Coordinates of C-alpha atoms in Angstrom, one line a residue:
M691 CA 5.6 -13.3 10.0
L692 CA 4.5 -15.1 13.1
R693 CA 2.2 -17.8 14.2
N694 CA -0.5 -19.1 11.9
A695 CA -3.9 -18.8 13.3
A696 CA -5.2 -21.5 11.0
G697 CA -3.4 -24.1 13.1
R698 CA -5.8 -23.6 16.0
H699 CA -8.9 -24.7 14.2
G700 CA -8.7 -28.5 14.1
H701 CA -8.2 -31.0 11.4
G702 CA -11.2 -29.8 9.3
A703 CA -9.0 -27.1 7.8
A704 CA -7.3 -29.8 5.7
I705 CA -10.5 -30.1 3.6
R706 CA -9.7 -26.8 1.8
P707 CA -6.4 -25.4 0.7
K708 CA -4.9 -22.8 3.0
S709 CA -6.2 -19.3 2.5
P710 CA -3.5 -16.6 1.9
L711 CA -5.2 -14.6 4.6
A712 CA -5.2 -17.5 7.0
C713 CA -1.5 -17.9 6.4
L714 CA -0.7 -14.4 7.5
G715 CA -0.7 -16.2 10.9
V716 CA -0.1 -13.4 13.4
V717 CA -1.1 -13.8 17.0
Y718 CA 0.1 -11.3 19.6
D719 CA -1.2 -12.5 23.0
K720 CA -4.7 -12.4 21.8
C721 CA -3.9 -9.4 19.5
R722 CA -2.5 -7.2 22.2
V723 CA 1.1 -6.1 22.5
V724 CA 2.2 -4.8 25.9
M725 CA 4.7 -2.1 25.1
P726 CA 7.4 -1.4 27.6
D727 CA 8.0 2.2 28.8
V728 CA 10.9 2.7 26.4
R729 CA 12.3 6.2 25.9
H730 CA 13.6 7.3 22.6
S731 CA 16.2 9.8 21.4
I732 CA 15.2 12.7 19.2
K733 CA 17.0 11.0 16.3
V734 CA 14.6 8.0 16.6
V735 CA 11.6 10.4 16.9
A736 CA 12.7 12.1 13.7
M737 CA 13.0 8.8 11.9
R738 CA 9.6 7.6 13.0
T739 CA 7.6 10.8 12.4
G740 CA 9.2 12.4 9.4
L741 CA 9.8 15.6 11.3
S742 CA 13.2 17.2 11.5
A743 CA 14.9 17.4 14.9
H744 CA 14.7 21.2 14.5
V745 CA 10.9 21.2 14.0
I746 CA 10.4 18.9 16.9
R747 CA 12.3 21.3 19.2
V748 CA 10.4 24.3 17.9
W749 CA 7.0 22.7 18.3
E750 CA 8.0 21.7 21.9
K751 CA 9.2 25.2 22.8
R752 CA 6.6 27.3 21.0
Y753 CA 3.5 25.2 21.2
G754 CA 4.1 22.7 24.0
T755 CA 3.2 19.7 21.8
V756 CA 5.1 17.2 24.0
T757 CA 7.1 17.3 27.1
P758 CA 10.1 14.9 26.8
G759 CA 12.1 13.7 29.7
R760 CA 15.8 14.4 30.1
T761 CA 18.9 12.4 30.7
E762 CA 21.5 13.5 33.3
G763 CA 23.3 15.0 30.3
N764 CA 20.1 17.0 29.4
R765 CA 19.4 14.9 26.3
R766 CA 15.8 14.7 25.3
L767 CA 14.0 11.3 25.8
Y768 CA 10.6 10.7 24.3
R769 CA 7.9 8.2 25.2
S770 CA 6.2 6.1 22.5
E771 CA 3.0 8.1 23.1
D772 CA 5.0 11.3 22.3
I773 CA 6.1 9.8 19.0
E774 CA 2.5 8.9 18.1
R775 CA 1.3 12.3 19.0
L776 CA 3.9 14.0 16.9
R777 CA 3.1 11.7 14.0
V778 CA -0.6 12.6 14.1
L779 CA 0.2 16.3 14.4
K780 CA 2.5 16.0 11.4
L781 CA -0.2 14.3 9.4
A782 CA -2.6 17.1 10.4
T783 CA -0.3 19.9 9.4
D784 CA 0.3 18.1 6.0
A785 CA -3.5 18.1 5.6
G786 CA -3.6 21.9 6.0
H787 CA -4.2 22.4 9.7
S788 CA -2.2 25.0 11.5
I789 CA 0.1 23.7 14.2
G790 CA -0.9 26.7 16.3
D791 CA -4.6 25.7 16.1
I792 CA -4.1 22.0 17.0
A793 CA -1.1 21.9 19.2
R794 CA -3.1 22.0 22.5
L795 CA -5.8 19.6 21.3
P796 CA -5.7 16.0 22.7
T797 CA -4.3 13.5 20.3
E798 CA -7.7 11.8 20.0
R799 CA -9.3 15.1 18.9
V800 CA -6.6 15.7 16.2
A801 CA -7.2 12.1 15.0
R802 CA -10.9 12.8 14.7
L803 CA -10.1 15.9 12.6
L804 CA -8.0 13.8 10.3
A805 CA -10.6 11.1 10.0
E806 CA -13.0 13.8 8.8
D807 CA -10.5 14.9 6.2
F808 CA -10.0 11.6 4.6
S809 CA -11.9 10.7 1.5
A810 CA -13.7 7.4 2.1
G811 CA -14.4 6.0 -1.4
R812 CA -17.7 4.2 -1.0
K813 CA -19.4 4.7 2.3
V814 CA -18.4 2.5 5.2
D815 CA -20.0 2.7 8.6
L816 CA -17.3 3.7 11.1
P817 CA -17.3 3.2 14.8
A818 CA -19.3 5.8 16.7
S819 CA -16.1 7.2 18.1
S820 CA -13.4 7.9 15.5
T821 CA -10.9 6.6 18.0
G822 CA -13.2 3.8 19.1
D823 CA -12.4 0.4 20.4
A824 CA -10.3 -1.8 18.2
A825 CA -13.1 -4.4 18.1
E826 CA -15.4 -1.9 16.6
W827 CA -13.0 -1.2 13.8
V828 CA -12.6 -4.9 13.2
A829 CA -16.4 -5.3 12.9
A830 CA -16.7 -2.3 10.5
A831 CA -13.9 -3.7 8.4
H832 CA -15.5 -7.2 8.4
E833 CA -18.7 -5.6 7.0
A834 CA -16.7 -4.1 4.1
V835 CA -15.2 -7.6 3.5
V836 CA -18.6 -9.2 3.4
A837 CA -19.9 -6.5 1.0
M838 CA -16.8 -7.0 -1.2
N839 CA -16.3 -3.2 -0.8
A840 CA -12.5 -3.0 -1.5
D841 CA -12.5 0.8 -1.6
G842 CA -14.4 1.1 1.6
L843 CA -12.1 -1.4 3.4
A844 CA -9.0 0.5 2.2
A845 CA -10.4 3.8 3.4
L846 CA -11.4 2.4 6.7
L847 CA -8.0 0.9 7.4
E848 CA -6.4 4.3 6.5
R849 CA -8.7 6.1 8.9
C850 CA -8.0 3.5 11.6
S851 CA -4.3 4.1 11.2
V852 CA -4.8 7.7 12.0
A853 CA -7.2 7.1 14.9
L854 CA -5.3 4.2 16.6
G855 CA -1.7 4.6 15.3
Q856 CA 0.3 2.3 13.1
M857 CA 1.3 -0.4 15.6
K858 CA -2.1 -0.8 17.2
L859 CA -3.7 -0.9 13.7
L860 CA -1.4 -3.8 12.8
T861 CA -1.7 -5.8 16.0
A862 CA -5.3 -5.0 17.2
V863 CA -7.2 -4.6 14.0
I864 CA -5.5 -6.2 10.9
V865 CA -4.4 -9.3 12.8
P866 CA -7.9 -10.2 14.3
L867 CA -9.6 -9.2 11.0
V868 CA -7.3 -11.6 9.1
E869 CA -7.9 -14.4 11.5
R870 CA -11.7 -13.9 11.4
I871 CA -11.6 -13.9 7.6
G872 CA -9.5 -17.0 7.5
T873 CA -11.7 -18.9 9.9
E874 CA -14.9 -17.9 8.0
W875 CA -13.4 -18.8 4.7
R876 CA -12.4 -22.3 5.9
D877 CA -15.8 -22.8 7.4
G878 CA -17.5 -21.9 4.2
H879 CA -19.1 -18.7 5.6
L880 CA -17.2 -16.4 3.2
K881 CA -17.1 -16.8 -0.6
V882 CA -13.8 -17.3 -2.4
A883 CA -14.3 -13.9 -4.1
Q884 CA -14.8 -12.2 -0.7
E885 CA -11.6 -13.7 0.6
H886 CA -9.6 -12.9 -2.5
I887 CA -10.7 -9.2 -2.5
A888 CA -9.9 -8.9 1.1
T889 CA -6.5 -10.4 0.6
A890 CA -5.6 -8.1 -2.3
T891 CA -6.9 -5.0 -0.4
I892 CA -4.9 -5.8 2.8
R893 CA -1.8 -6.7 0.8
T894 CA -2.0 -3.4 -1.0
F895 CA -2.6 -1.4 2.2
L896 CA 0.3 -3.1 4.0
G897 CA 2.5 -2.1 1.0
Q898 CA 1.6 1.6 1.5
T899 CA 1.1 1.9 5.2
G900 CA 3.7 3.1 7.7
R901 CA 5.7 5.1 5.1
P902 CA 7.2 8.2 7.0
M903 CA 6.8 11.5 5.2
A904 CA 10.6 11.8 5.0
L905 CA 13.1 9.1 5.9
H906 CA 16.0 10.1 8.1
P907 CA 19.2 10.2 5.9
A908 CA 20.7 7.6 8.3
A909 CA 17.7 5.3 8.3
P910 CA 18.8 1.7 8.2
T911 CA 17.5 -0.6 5.4
L912 CA 15.7 -3.9 5.8
V913 CA 14.8 -6.4 3.1
A914 CA 11.5 -8.2 3.7
T915 CA 10.6 -11.4 1.8
T916 CA 9.9 -15.1 2.1
P917 CA 12.5 -17.8 1.1
A918 CA 12.2 -20.0 -1.9
G919 CA 9.2 -22.2 -1.7
Q920 CA 7.3 -20.1 0.8
M921 CA 4.4 -18.6 -1.2
H922 CA 2.4 -16.8 1.4
E923 CA 3.6 -13.2 1.5
L924 CA 1.3 -11.4 3.9
G925 CA 3.4 -12.1 6.9
A926 CA 6.4 -10.5 5.2
A927 CA 4.2 -7.6 4.1
L928 CA 3.1 -7.1 7.7
A929 CA 6.7 -7.1 8.9
A930 CA 7.6 -4.6 6.2
A931 CA 4.8 -2.3 7.3
A932 CA 5.9 -2.5 10.9
A933 CA 9.5 -1.7 10.0
R934 CA 8.4 1.3 8.0
S935 CA 6.4 2.6 10.9
L936 CA 9.6 2.4 13.0
G937 CA 11.5 4.6 10.6
W938 CA 13.3 1.9 8.6
R939 CA 13.9 2.1 4.9
V940 CA 12.2 -1.1 3.6
V941 CA 12.8 -3.1 0.4
Y942 CA 9.8 -5.4 0.1
A943 CA 10.7 -8.3 -2.3
G944 CA 7.5 -10.3 -2.3
A945 CA 7.3 -14.1 -1.9
S946 CA 9.5 -17.1 -2.7
L947 CA 12.8 -15.4 -3.4
P948 CA 15.9 -17.6 -3.9
A949 CA 18.9 -17.0 -1.6
E950 CA 21.0 -15.5 -4.4
E951 CA 18.3 -12.9 -5.2
I952 CA 17.8 -12.0 -1.5
A953 CA 21.6 -11.5 -1.1
S954 CA 21.7 -9.5 -4.3
A955 CA 19.0 -7.1 -3.0
V956 CA 20.8 -6.8 0.4
L957 CA 24.1 -6.0 -1.3
A958 CA 22.6 -3.5 -3.7
Q959 CA 20.7 -1.7 -0.9
R960 CA 23.4 -2.1 1.7
A961 CA 20.7 -3.5 4.1
L962 CA 21.4 -4.0 7.7
A963 CA 18.8 -6.8 8.1
V964 CA 16.6 -9.4 6.3
A965 CA 13.1 -10.2 7.6
L966 CA 11.9 -13.6 6.5
S967 CA 8.4 -15.1 6.9
I968 CA 8.1 -18.9 7.1
L969 CA 4.6 -20.2 7.2
H970 CA 3.8 -23.2 4.9
P971 CA 4.9 -25.7 4.1
A972 CA 6.6 -26.6 7.4
D973 CA 8.3 -29.7 6.0
D974 CA 10.2 -28.5 3.0
P975 CA 13.4 -30.7 2.8
D976 CA 15.1 -28.0 0.7
L977 CA 14.6 -25.0 3.0
P978 CA 17.4 -25.7 5.5
A979 CA 20.0 -25.8 2.8
E980 CA 18.4 -22.6 1.3
L981 CA 18.7 -20.9 4.6
Q982 CA 22.4 -22.0 5.0
R983 CA 23.1 -20.8 1.5
L984 CA 21.6 -17.4 2.2
R985 CA 23.7 -17.0 5.4
R986 CA 26.9 -17.8 3.4
L987 CA 26.0 -15.2 0.7
L988 CA 25.2 -12.4 3.2
P989 CA 27.8 -10.2 4.8
A990 CA 28.5 -11.2 8.4
K991 CA 27.1 -7.9 9.6
V992 CA 23.7 -8.5 8.1
H993 CA 21.2 -9.9 10.5
L994 CA 18.5 -12.4 9.8
I995 CA 15.1 -12.0 11.6
V996 CA 12.7 -14.8 11.0
G997 CA 9.1 -15.4 12.1
G998 CA 6.1 -17.4 11.1
A999 CA 4.1 -20.5 11.9
G1000 CA 6.7 -22.7 10.2
C1001 CA 9.7 -21.4 12.2
A1002 CA 9.7 -24.1 14.8
A1003 CA 10.0 -26.8 12.1
Y1004 CA 13.3 -25.2 11.0
A1005 CA 14.6 -24.2 14.4
T1006 CA 17.9 -26.2 14.0
A1007 CA 18.7 -24.7 10.6
L1008 CA 17.8 -21.2 11.8
A1009 CA 20.0 -21.5 14.9
S1010 CA 22.9 -22.6 12.8
C1011 CA 22.4 -19.5 10.7
G1012 CA 22.5 -17.3 13.7
A1013 CA 19.0 -16.1 12.9
T1014 CA 16.9 -14.2 15.5
M1015 CA 13.5 -15.9 15.7
V1016 CA 10.5 -13.7 16.7
R1017 CA 7.0 -14.8 17.8
D1018 CA 5.2 -11.5 17.5
L1019 CA 5.5 -7.9 16.4
G1020 CA 6.6 -6.9 19.9
Q1021 CA 9.7 -9.1 19.6
F1022 CA 10.2 -7.9 16.0
E1023 CA 10.1 -4.3 17.0
A1024 CA 12.5 -5.0 19.9
A1025 CA 14.9 -6.8 17.5
L1026 CA 14.9 -3.8 15.1
D1027 CA 15.5 -1.3 17.9
R1028 CA 18.4 -3.3 19.2
L1029 CA 20.0 -3.4 15.7
R1030 CA 19.5 0.3 15.2
S1031 CA 21.0 1.1 18.6
G1032 CA 24.0 -1.1 17.8
A1033 CA 23.2 -3.7 20.4
G1034 CA 21.8 -6.4 18.0

């Protein structure tokens, strides 16, 4: 979902067909998302971490894992950093570590312990610091791409998700990696096989990442896909991964789904929202009617959230559908949070 990096590289790109990786098209203010100091209820924390509210309270009281703020009515309010810490602690306890042994450790130290626990497939050189700079992770992942080391790339991305957290992994590692691969592929510096292996590996990883250990029973459902004629699915896969990491139940439907099929999935799953990625082509004469048909088929309470490089070309049709257009993952996350809180 979101802007296509390929559009920034001049007319020479037309010599070769668009790379699926290039068409992921995600740019977040030079791959950085500035997160506001939002505070979250314990219900949201439970949804995002897979921990029950009871366990969260016990860990706070007995082990001092986090120190939430309080409302005037004494309700707990958690920072995004608290959620990430609890998520890492949950992963560590699932891996066999005792919460009593790790509760007082800095989050970065727990992440390093987890990184040591992961099996790595074929060896990949990791950043010197297991929580290292995002650019170091991108460089290490790029080496795996060049070596056509799919297992190593997948293992590295998994370790990175533990070290940096899901959202930073998506915005600061996968996005710039995808842009670099797309640029090098178009310029002839990467072979087709290297690009295809990277595409398949990242698509598979996005399909698996961000899954909470246990979804909250009241977790809202989102259907992620691309409309008919939109063949590049990595943007939708990225949106699906981001929504999962925020505690949503996600139905990922792949690429080029007709309006009737999208509506069928929404009705069957009682989804609250549909995330659409529109990248290429940006001049499909049939797409506006397809979007209008989708809106008519969907219940009025179901929200459309749309992003991608091609959105601007269909702005009139999207506006008439009442769709929410997003430029980056920060806006996408904000839109999901508004829907979940009932303010969407």
